[in-house]
Short mmCIF file of C-alpha atoms in Angstrom, two decimals:
data_model
loop_
_atom_site.label_atom_id
_atom_site.label_comp_id
_atom_site.label_asym_id
_atom_site.label_seq_id
_atom_site.Cartn_x
_atom_site.Cartn_y
_atom_site.Cartn_z
CA MET A 1 -28.40 32.48 34.16
CA ILE A 2 -24.95 31.19 33.18
CA ARG A 3 -25.78 27.75 34.51
CA SER A 4 -28.92 27.54 32.49
CA PHE A 5 -26.91 28.59 29.42
CA PHE A 6 -24.47 25.74 29.85
CA SER A 7 -27.14 23.15 30.58
CA LEU A 8 -28.07 23.56 26.90
CA LYS A 9 -31.76 23.55 27.71
CA TRP A 10 -32.19 26.67 25.58
CA LEU A 11 -30.75 24.73 22.66
CA TYR A 12 -33.22 21.90 23.15
CA ARG A 13 -36.05 24.37 23.23
CA LEU A 14 -34.79 26.08 20.10
CA SER A 15 -34.85 22.75 18.30
CA SER A 16 -38.62 22.81 18.49
CA PRO A 17 -39.76 23.72 14.97
CA LYS A 18 -42.49 26.02 16.19
CA LEU A 19 -40.22 28.07 18.44
CA PHE A 20 -37.52 28.26 15.81
CA TYR A 21 -40.07 29.44 13.28
CA SER A 22 -41.19 32.34 15.42
CA ILE A 23 -37.67 33.34 16.53
CA SER A 24 -36.22 33.16 13.03
CA GLY A 25 -39.15 35.23 11.79
CA LYS A 26 -38.02 38.02 14.09
CA ALA A 27 -34.34 37.57 13.19
CA ILE A 28 -34.78 37.64 9.42
CA PRO A 29 -35.33 41.43 9.02
CA TRP A 30 -32.17 42.08 11.07
CA LEU A 31 -30.10 39.51 9.20
CA LEU A 32 -31.37 40.84 5.90
CA SER A 33 -30.63 44.49 6.59
CA VAL A 34 -27.23 43.93 8.20
CA SER A 35 -25.99 41.46 5.58
CA VAL A 36 -27.17 43.64 2.69
CA ALA A 37 -25.51 46.66 4.32
CA LEU A 38 -22.25 44.79 4.86
CA LEU A 39 -22.21 43.31 1.38
CA THR A 40 -22.93 46.71 -0.20
CA LEU A 41 -20.26 48.38 1.91
CA GLY A 42 -17.74 45.60 1.22
CA LEU A 43 -18.39 45.62 -2.52
CA PHE A 44 -18.22 49.41 -2.75
CA TRP A 45 -15.04 49.48 -0.67
CA GLY A 46 -13.43 46.55 -2.42
CA LEU A 47 -14.37 47.36 -6.00
CA LEU A 48 -13.96 51.14 -5.97
CA VAL A 49 -11.90 52.30 -3.00
CA ALA A 50 -9.24 49.62 -2.44
CA PRO A 51 -6.03 50.13 -4.46
CA PRO A 52 -5.43 47.93 -7.55
CA ASP A 53 -3.00 45.05 -7.17
CA ALA A 54 0.60 45.70 -8.22
CA ARG A 55 0.75 42.68 -10.55
CA GLN A 56 -2.85 41.71 -11.26
CA GLY A 57 -4.29 45.19 -11.59
CA ASP A 58 -8.04 45.32 -11.16
CA SER A 59 -8.67 41.65 -11.87
CA PHE A 60 -7.75 40.74 -8.28
CA ARG A 61 -10.97 42.40 -7.10
CA ILE A 62 -12.94 39.21 -7.69
CA ILE A 63 -11.25 38.07 -4.47
CA TYR A 64 -14.06 39.87 -2.65
CA ILE A 65 -16.52 37.25 -3.92
CA HIS A 66 -14.19 34.33 -4.41
CA VAL A 67 -12.63 34.12 -0.95
CA PRO A 68 -15.82 34.54 1.15
CA SER A 69 -17.70 31.98 -0.94
CA SER A 70 -14.80 29.50 -0.65
CA PHE A 71 -14.76 30.07 3.12
CA LEU A 72 -18.43 29.23 3.35
CA ALA A 73 -18.14 26.29 0.99
CA LEU A 74 -15.70 24.65 3.42
CA ALA A 75 -17.23 25.87 6.68
CA GLY A 76 -20.68 25.03 5.38
CA TYR A 77 -19.65 21.42 4.99
CA TYR A 78 -18.81 21.29 8.68
CA PHE A 79 -22.08 23.02 9.59
CA MET A 80 -23.90 20.39 7.57
CA ALA A 81 -21.97 17.44 9.03
CA VAL A 82 -22.28 18.68 12.61
CA ALA A 83 -26.01 19.22 12.15
CA GLY A 84 -26.27 15.67 10.82
CA ALA A 85 -24.36 14.30 13.80
CA VAL A 86 -26.58 16.23 16.22
CA GLY A 87 -29.61 14.81 14.46
CA LEU A 88 -28.28 11.27 14.73
CA VAL A 89 -27.42 11.59 18.41
CA TRP A 90 -30.30 13.68 19.78
CA ARG A 91 -32.83 12.78 17.09
CA THR A 92 -33.95 16.36 16.58
CA LYS A 93 -35.89 16.83 13.38
CA LEU A 94 -34.74 20.40 12.98
CA SER A 95 -31.08 19.45 12.68
CA PHE A 96 -31.80 17.14 9.76
CA TRP A 97 -33.66 19.93 8.02
CA PHE A 98 -30.74 22.22 8.79
CA MET A 99 -28.46 19.64 7.21
CA LYS A 100 -30.65 19.50 4.11
CA SER A 101 -30.69 23.30 3.78
CA ALA A 102 -26.95 23.56 4.43
CA ALA A 103 -26.29 20.98 1.71
CA SER A 104 -28.09 23.02 -0.94
CA ILE A 105 -26.57 26.32 0.12
CA GLY A 106 -23.10 24.84 0.52
CA ALA A 107 -23.28 23.34 -2.95
CA SER A 108 -24.20 26.75 -4.38
CA MET A 109 -21.34 28.39 -2.48
CA THR A 110 -18.91 25.79 -3.81
CA PHE A 111 -20.19 26.39 -7.31
CA LEU A 112 -19.79 30.14 -6.82
CA ALA A 113 -16.22 29.66 -5.60
CA LEU A 114 -15.38 27.48 -8.60
CA PHE A 115 -17.11 29.84 -11.01
CA THR A 116 -15.43 33.01 -9.73
CA GLY A 117 -12.15 31.12 -9.63
CA ALA A 118 -12.56 30.22 -13.29
CA ILE A 119 -13.29 33.85 -14.19
CA TRP A 120 -10.26 34.94 -12.19
CA GLY A 121 -8.12 32.22 -13.73
CA ARG A 122 -8.58 33.60 -17.24
CA PRO A 123 -6.58 36.85 -16.75
CA SER A 124 -4.12 35.58 -14.13
CA TRP A 125 -3.42 31.98 -15.20
CA GLY A 126 -4.39 32.33 -18.83
CA THR A 127 -7.06 29.63 -18.68
CA TYR A 128 -10.51 29.14 -17.21
CA TRP A 129 -9.88 25.67 -15.87
CA VAL A 130 -6.80 23.83 -14.66
CA TRP A 131 -6.49 20.51 -12.85
CA ASP A 132 -4.74 22.18 -9.97
CA ALA A 133 -4.88 20.55 -6.53
CA ARG A 134 -7.15 23.17 -4.97
CA VAL A 135 -9.47 23.44 -7.96
CA THR A 136 -9.80 19.68 -8.24
CA SER A 137 -10.43 19.20 -4.56
CA MET A 138 -13.06 21.95 -4.58
CA LEU A 139 -14.74 20.11 -7.42
CA ILE A 140 -14.68 16.98 -5.26
CA LEU A 141 -16.27 19.02 -2.48
CA LEU A 142 -19.06 19.93 -4.88
CA PHE A 143 -19.53 16.22 -5.62
CA LEU A 144 -19.62 15.49 -1.89
CA TYR A 145 -22.38 18.05 -1.46
CA LEU A 146 -24.28 16.65 -4.43
CA GLY A 147 -23.87 13.12 -3.04
CA VAL A 148 -25.35 14.16 0.30
CA MET A 149 -28.18 16.00 -1.45
CA ALA A 150 -28.94 12.98 -3.62
CA MET A 151 -28.73 10.62 -0.63
CA ILE A 152 -31.21 12.68 1.40
CA ARG A 153 -33.72 12.62 -1.45
CA ALA A 154 -33.17 9.04 -2.68
CA PHE A 155 -35.39 7.18 -0.20
CA ASP A 156 -39.13 6.99 -0.05
CA ASN A 157 -38.86 6.93 3.71
CA LYS A 158 -37.65 10.47 4.49
CA GLU A 159 -36.16 9.47 7.81
CA TYR A 160 -33.89 6.85 6.17
CA GLY A 161 -32.70 9.40 3.69
CA GLN A 162 -31.92 12.00 6.32
CA LYS A 163 -30.00 9.57 8.51
CA ASN A 164 -28.09 8.13 5.58
CA GLY A 165 -27.29 11.62 4.36
CA ALA A 166 -26.02 12.54 7.82
CA ILE A 167 -23.73 9.50 7.94
CA LEU A 168 -22.42 10.23 4.46
CA ALA A 169 -21.78 13.86 5.40
CA LEU A 170 -19.85 12.74 8.48
CA VAL A 171 -17.74 10.25 6.53
CA GLY A 172 -17.02 12.91 3.92
CA THR A 173 -15.47 15.24 6.49
CA VAL A 174 -12.16 13.38 5.99
CA ASN A 175 -11.80 15.25 2.74
CA VAL A 176 -12.30 18.75 4.08
CA PRO A 177 -8.85 19.11 5.71
CA ILE A 178 -7.29 17.76 2.50
CA ILE A 179 -9.09 20.43 0.48
CA TYR A 180 -8.11 23.13 2.95
CA LYS A 181 -4.47 22.09 3.06
CA SER A 182 -4.15 21.22 -0.63
CA VAL A 183 -2.50 24.55 -1.47
CA ASP A 184 0.26 23.86 1.04
CA TRP A 185 0.75 20.17 0.29
CA TRP A 186 0.85 20.40 -3.48
CA HIS A 187 2.67 23.35 -4.96
CA THR A 188 0.56 23.69 -8.04
CA LEU A 189 -0.91 26.81 -9.61
CA HIS A 190 -3.25 28.07 -6.89
CA GLN A 191 -1.59 30.48 -4.50
CA PRO A 192 -1.29 29.58 -0.79
CA ALA A 193 -3.85 30.93 1.64
CA THR A 194 -3.60 34.69 2.07
CA LEU A 195 -5.54 34.98 5.31
CA LYS A 196 -4.02 33.28 8.30
CA LEU A 197 -5.20 33.20 11.86
CA THR A 198 -1.87 32.29 13.40
CA SER A 199 0.54 34.49 11.47
CA GLU A 200 0.58 37.73 9.53
CA SER A 201 -1.63 37.81 6.45
CA THR A 202 0.12 38.28 3.13
CA ILE A 203 -2.34 40.88 1.92
CA HIS A 204 -2.11 44.63 2.31
CA ILE A 205 -4.28 46.14 5.03
CA ASP A 206 -6.17 48.36 2.54
CA MET A 207 -7.24 45.28 0.62
CA LEU A 208 -7.78 43.20 3.73
CA GLN A 209 -10.34 45.41 5.46
CA PRO A 210 -13.00 45.22 2.71
CA LEU A 211 -12.34 41.49 2.45
CA LEU A 212 -13.10 41.00 6.13
CA VAL A 213 -16.28 43.03 5.72
CA MET A 214 -17.28 40.83 2.80
CA ILE A 215 -16.55 37.64 4.77
CA LEU A 216 -18.71 38.84 7.65
CA GLY A 217 -21.41 39.84 5.19
CA PHE A 218 -21.30 36.41 3.54
CA TYR A 219 -21.60 34.67 6.89
CA LEU A 220 -24.67 36.72 7.76
CA PHE A 221 -26.10 36.12 4.30
CA TYR A 222 -25.50 32.40 4.86
CA ALA A 223 -27.36 32.57 8.18
CA LEU A 224 -30.17 34.40 6.43
CA THR A 225 -30.52 31.83 3.65
CA ILE A 226 -30.33 28.99 6.19
CA CYS A 227 -33.21 30.60 8.10
CA LEU A 228 -35.27 30.98 4.93
CA PHE A 229 -34.62 27.41 3.76
CA LEU A 230 -35.30 26.03 7.24
CA ARG A 231 -38.59 27.88 7.53
CA ALA A 232 -39.68 26.41 4.22
CA GLU A 233 -38.67 22.93 5.42
CA ILE A 234 -40.51 23.44 8.70
CA LEU A 235 -43.71 24.48 6.96
CA TYR A 236 -43.45 21.57 4.54
CA HIS A 237 -42.83 18.91 7.17
CA GLU A 238 -45.19 20.31 9.79
CA GLN A 239 -48.04 21.12 7.43
CA ALA A 240 -50.34 18.69 9.21
CA THR A 241 -49.85 20.26 12.64
CA SER A 242 -52.31 22.66 14.18
CA TRP A 243 -49.93 25.59 14.57
CA VAL A 244 -49.10 25.64 10.87
CA LYS A 245 -52.78 25.44 10.01
CA ASP A 246 -53.46 28.35 12.39
CA LEU A 247 -50.67 30.29 10.77
CA CYS A 248 -52.12 29.72 7.31
CA ALA A 249 -55.58 30.68 8.50
CA ARG A 250 -54.26 33.91 10.00
CA ARG A 251 -52.35 34.73 6.81
CA GLN A 252 -55.45 34.20 4.73
CA GLU A 253 -57.50 36.44 7.00
CA LYS A 254 -54.90 39.16 6.71
CA SER A 255 -54.79 39.05 2.97
CA GLY A 256 -58.54 39.09 2.93
CA MET B 1 -19.97 -20.98 -5.55
CA ALA B 2 -17.83 -21.24 -8.67
CA ARG B 3 -19.93 -18.66 -10.42
CA SER B 4 -19.78 -16.23 -7.53
CA THR B 5 -16.00 -16.64 -7.25
CA PHE B 6 -15.73 -15.81 -10.91
CA GLU B 7 -17.86 -12.72 -10.53
CA ALA B 8 -16.11 -11.58 -7.39
CA THR B 9 -12.49 -12.10 -8.36
CA ILE B 10 -12.00 -12.77 -12.04
CA ALA B 11 -14.52 -10.30 -13.42
CA PRO B 12 -12.90 -7.17 -11.89
CA LEU B 13 -9.51 -8.38 -13.13
CA VAL B 14 -10.80 -8.91 -16.65
CA PHE B 15 -12.51 -5.54 -16.51
CA MET B 16 -9.27 -3.91 -15.36
CA CYS B 17 -7.15 -5.41 -18.12
CA MET B 18 -9.73 -4.68 -20.81
CA GLY B 19 -10.02 -1.12 -19.59
CA VAL B 20 -6.26 -0.67 -19.84
CA SER B 21 -6.30 -1.94 -23.41
CA LEU B 22 -8.64 0.93 -24.31
CA ILE B 23 -6.23 3.62 -23.12
CA PRO B 24 -3.68 3.35 -25.97
CA LEU B 25 -6.57 3.46 -28.42
CA ALA B 26 -7.85 6.70 -26.93
CA LEU B 27 -4.53 8.51 -26.63
CA PRO B 28 -2.42 9.99 -29.42
CA PRO B 29 0.11 7.51 -30.88
CA GLY B 30 3.12 6.95 -28.64
CA ALA B 31 1.62 8.60 -25.56
CA ALA B 32 0.76 5.29 -23.92
CA SER B 33 4.29 3.90 -24.20
CA HIS B 34 5.78 6.89 -22.45
CA GLY B 35 5.42 5.43 -18.94
CA SER B 36 4.52 8.67 -17.20
CA ILE B 37 0.78 8.02 -17.48
CA ALA B 38 1.08 4.45 -16.17
CA PRO B 39 0.59 5.21 -12.42
CA GLY B 40 -2.56 7.19 -13.05
CA ILE B 41 -4.07 4.68 -15.47
CA VAL B 42 -3.34 1.72 -13.21
CA TRP B 43 -4.90 3.47 -10.23
CA ILE B 44 -7.99 4.56 -12.12
CA MET B 45 -8.51 0.99 -13.26
CA VAL B 46 -8.10 -0.34 -9.72
CA LEU B 47 -10.60 2.25 -8.54
CA LEU B 48 -13.19 1.41 -11.19
CA ALA B 49 -12.81 -2.33 -10.70
CA SER B 50 -13.23 -1.89 -6.97
CA LEU B 51 -16.28 0.29 -7.54
CA MET B 52 -17.75 -2.44 -9.69
CA SER B 53 -17.36 -5.06 -6.98
CA LEU B 54 -18.65 -2.91 -4.10
CA GLU B 55 -22.28 -3.71 -4.61
CA ARG B 56 -21.60 -7.38 -3.99
CA ILE B 57 -20.41 -6.92 -0.41
CA PHE B 58 -23.87 -6.70 1.12
CA THR B 59 -26.48 -7.08 -1.62
CA PHE B 60 -26.80 -10.87 -1.52
CA ASP B 61 -26.90 -10.95 2.28
CA TYR B 62 -29.51 -8.22 2.24
CA GLU B 63 -31.64 -9.99 -0.33
CA ASP B 64 -31.62 -13.46 1.23
CA GLY B 65 -32.10 -12.18 4.76
CA SER B 66 -28.79 -13.31 6.26
CA LEU B 67 -27.99 -9.70 7.13
CA GLU B 68 -31.00 -9.64 9.43
CA GLN B 69 -29.83 -12.89 11.00
CA LEU B 70 -26.48 -11.23 11.71
CA LEU B 71 -28.28 -8.26 13.22
CA ILE B 72 -30.21 -10.34 15.72
CA SER B 73 -27.31 -12.65 16.57
CA PRO B 74 -25.78 -12.14 20.03
CA GLN B 75 -22.24 -11.19 18.98
CA LEU B 76 -21.14 -7.70 18.05
CA LEU B 77 -22.23 -6.80 14.54
CA THR B 78 -18.86 -5.21 13.78
CA GLN B 79 -17.07 -8.57 13.89
CA PRO B 80 -18.85 -10.33 11.01
CA ILE B 81 -18.85 -7.10 9.04
CA PHE B 82 -15.12 -6.70 9.48
CA GLY B 83 -14.72 -10.32 8.39
CA LYS B 84 -16.78 -9.69 5.28
CA LEU B 85 -14.68 -6.65 4.42
CA VAL B 86 -11.42 -8.54 4.86
CA ALA B 87 -12.81 -11.28 2.64
CA HIS B 88 -13.84 -8.72 0.03
CA TRP B 89 -10.36 -7.23 0.06
CA VAL B 90 -8.70 -10.65 -0.25
CA MET B 91 -11.00 -11.55 -3.14
CA THR B 92 -10.71 -8.28 -5.09
CA GLY B 93 -7.90 -6.02 -3.85
CA VAL B 94 -5.11 -8.57 -3.49
CA PRO B 95 -5.69 -10.17 -6.93
CA MET B 96 -5.70 -6.69 -8.45
CA ALA B 97 -2.38 -5.90 -6.76
CA LEU B 98 -0.93 -9.15 -8.07
CA ALA B 99 -2.23 -8.53 -11.58
CA SER B 100 -1.15 -4.90 -11.70
CA PRO B 101 2.42 -5.61 -12.96
CA ILE B 102 0.92 -6.92 -16.20
CA MET B 103 -0.90 -3.64 -16.75
CA ALA B 104 2.16 -1.65 -15.70
CA PHE B 105 4.27 -3.66 -18.13
CA VAL B 106 2.07 -2.93 -21.14
CA LEU B 107 2.01 0.74 -20.13
CA SER B 108 5.85 0.62 -19.85
CA LEU B 109 6.17 1.69 -16.26
CA PRO B 110 9.86 2.19 -15.30
CA ALA B 111 11.33 -0.70 -13.30
CA ASP B 112 11.61 1.30 -10.05
CA GLY B 113 7.86 1.67 -9.88
CA TYR B 114 6.78 -1.96 -9.58
CA ILE B 115 7.29 -2.72 -5.89
CA PRO B 116 5.80 0.63 -4.72
CA MET B 117 2.88 0.10 -7.07
CA ILE B 118 2.06 -3.35 -5.69
CA LEU B 119 2.40 -2.14 -2.10
CA SER B 120 0.27 0.93 -2.74
CA ILE B 121 -2.46 -1.16 -4.36
CA VAL B 122 -2.42 -3.68 -1.50
CA ILE B 123 -2.86 -0.92 1.08
CA GLY B 124 -5.07 1.30 -1.07
CA SER B 125 -7.51 -1.40 -2.11
CA ALA B 126 -8.08 -2.28 1.55
CA TYR B 127 -9.06 1.35 2.11
CA LEU B 128 -11.28 1.24 -0.97
CA SER B 129 -13.11 -1.83 0.37
CA LEU B 130 -13.56 -0.25 3.80
CA ALA B 131 -14.63 3.23 2.67
CA GLY B 132 -16.74 1.77 -0.11
CA SER B 133 -18.54 -0.51 2.33
CA VAL B 134 -19.97 2.55 4.10
CA CYS B 135 -21.61 3.77 0.91
CA ALA B 136 -22.58 0.23 -0.08
CA SER B 137 -24.40 -0.21 3.23
CA LEU B 138 -26.08 3.20 2.89
CA THR B 139 -27.46 2.31 -0.52
CA VAL B 140 -28.13 -1.41 -0.02
CA SER B 141 -31.87 -0.95 0.44
CA LEU B 142 -32.10 0.94 -2.87
CA GLY B 143 -31.40 -2.28 -4.77
CA ARG B 144 -28.82 -3.06 -7.39
CA GLY B 145 -27.50 -0.64 -9.94
CA SER B 146 -28.31 2.40 -7.84
CA PHE B 147 -26.70 5.52 -9.24
CA LEU B 148 -26.10 6.72 -5.68
CA LEU B 149 -23.29 4.29 -4.94
CA PRO B 150 -20.76 5.65 -7.45
CA ILE B 151 -21.81 9.26 -6.79
CA THR B 152 -21.25 8.98 -3.08
CA VAL B 153 -18.21 6.75 -3.11
CA ILE B 154 -15.97 8.53 -5.62
CA PRO B 155 -15.34 11.59 -3.40
CA LEU B 156 -14.27 9.23 -0.61
CA TYR B 157 -11.79 7.59 -2.97
CA MET B 158 -10.11 10.91 -3.65
CA PRO B 159 -7.31 10.73 -1.02
CA ILE B 160 -6.31 7.24 -2.09
CA ILE B 161 -5.94 8.03 -5.76
CA ILE B 162 -3.86 11.11 -4.89
CA PHE B 163 -1.44 9.30 -2.60
CA GLY B 164 -1.50 6.04 -4.55
CA THR B 165 -0.33 7.67 -7.75
CA ALA B 166 2.07 9.84 -5.72
CA THR B 167 3.72 6.69 -4.33
CA ILE B 168 4.48 5.37 -7.81
CA ASP B 169 5.44 8.79 -9.18
CA PHE B 170 7.82 9.41 -6.29
CA ALA B 171 9.45 6.02 -6.85
CA ILE B 172 9.90 6.67 -10.59
CA SER B 173 11.49 10.06 -10.01
CA GLY B 174 13.76 8.74 -7.27
CA MET B 175 12.13 10.48 -4.31
CA ASP B 176 11.23 8.91 -0.97
CA TRP B 177 8.10 6.95 -1.86
CA LEU B 178 7.57 5.69 1.70
CA PHE B 179 6.07 9.07 2.61
CA PRO B 180 2.91 8.87 0.46
CA LEU B 181 2.67 5.16 1.27
CA ALA B 182 2.69 6.02 4.97
CA VAL B 183 -0.09 8.55 4.40
CA MET B 184 -2.11 5.80 2.72
CA GLY B 185 -1.41 3.61 5.74
CA THR B 186 -2.79 6.36 7.96
CA PHE B 187 -5.98 6.48 5.95
CA LEU B 188 -6.22 2.70 6.12
CA CYS B 189 -5.81 2.73 9.92
CA LEU B 190 -8.50 5.38 10.28
CA ALA B 191 -10.85 3.50 7.97
CA THR B 192 -10.23 0.20 9.79
CA ALA B 193 -11.15 1.82 13.07
CA ILE B 194 -14.21 3.70 11.84
CA CYS B 195 -15.81 1.92 8.88
CA PRO B 196 -16.91 -1.43 10.45
CA ILE B 197 -18.53 0.48 13.32
CA ALA B 198 -20.16 2.90 10.91
CA VAL B 199 -21.50 0.08 8.75
CA ALA B 200 -22.90 -1.72 11.79
CA ALA B 201 -24.59 1.49 12.91
CA ILE B 202 -26.04 2.06 9.45
CA PHE B 203 -27.54 -1.42 9.37
CA ARG B 204 -29.05 -0.94 12.79
CA TYR B 205 -30.64 2.31 11.60
CA THR B 206 -31.89 1.19 8.24
CA ILE B 207 -32.79 -2.49 8.64
CA LEU B 208 -33.82 -2.92 12.25
CA PHE B 209 -35.91 0.16 11.98
#
């Protein structure tokens, strides 16, 4: 059992669009219910139960959207680049489609992080937008995402576009550590990271717990949207295959 | 040959100097002679001039078929590509570094900033050629004037403009400017190791399909 796990055969099998379609179809109700439950719990806990901040009052509560979306904006870039690399090496179609979905979702997460940051900046910094190191580098991250998205769609030959997008995503990974570390390297307006894996977090435990719930909820929501996007990609690219035609026929029968 | 030398070397320089002459017109009176904006302006001009010349690295070879000849030749593809990139840097980056004191002078950069500026442009423009070549090779089959090249290349230029301006700023304010210059050197080393191989791989994917 363990040996077969490490031989990665299960991963190869999962990269078959048909199998992924059926497995993700079963996973979606679970992902949906758990992520909605976590997000509701986290929002309720964070917005109503957690104590207000000593200096920022209630305006700090946007952290419960801002931080998880920033997390996923950065992590999502790696998901996208790794999927692209897997596609280049093992030539699996599914990983390119994953990359394409992750690019769109990552770009939206980056936009959300920038947008909530701007809203938060108004009460705490006195302005919606500053050319601070972290803000600027997040904007660059958004441009990286948009570049990959444009590259994937720019070629008539879809395979060219996907490969080129994957290479661009991989080259762009140089910037991600810069963005992540920008708050420590440049002491501009944005505060340093509050959550740390290696040392004690600089946030009170009552505020931290709902934040962790929100982060987990966002990750599950991300997985959910990836599944939904990927299923759409699979149906679009595999529309000529027999199993998709069967699926459509069965759907039509059901709906009468 | 004469025409292509002009387009490759002189045109970016002319572009750079003309661009600088627009800055004092756009800023409030007196702001341009302050000196503190000089590092940023010089670096933005270097970046734009380099962006302008990027398309030329591979387009002609792609159009007249010599890129395909390189692909089927027995030697490693990375060698001629690396040679082309070095040539591109010598033709665009080095002249820009040599011409930059003129721009810095009209923007009244303090005297301490000149040597760091030239060094940072020499190192930084080599990185710009290398990193830009990746995007240039990705978009070469889209033809000239593709909007994708600037969109994809500008995020990759981000580290260089940060540390390039930091080098000059540090020198002006009397701090140790070798630190940001060393960071630029690190980026250059990484790019030298990765970019020629990446470009060769891209051409194998997209041309010898």
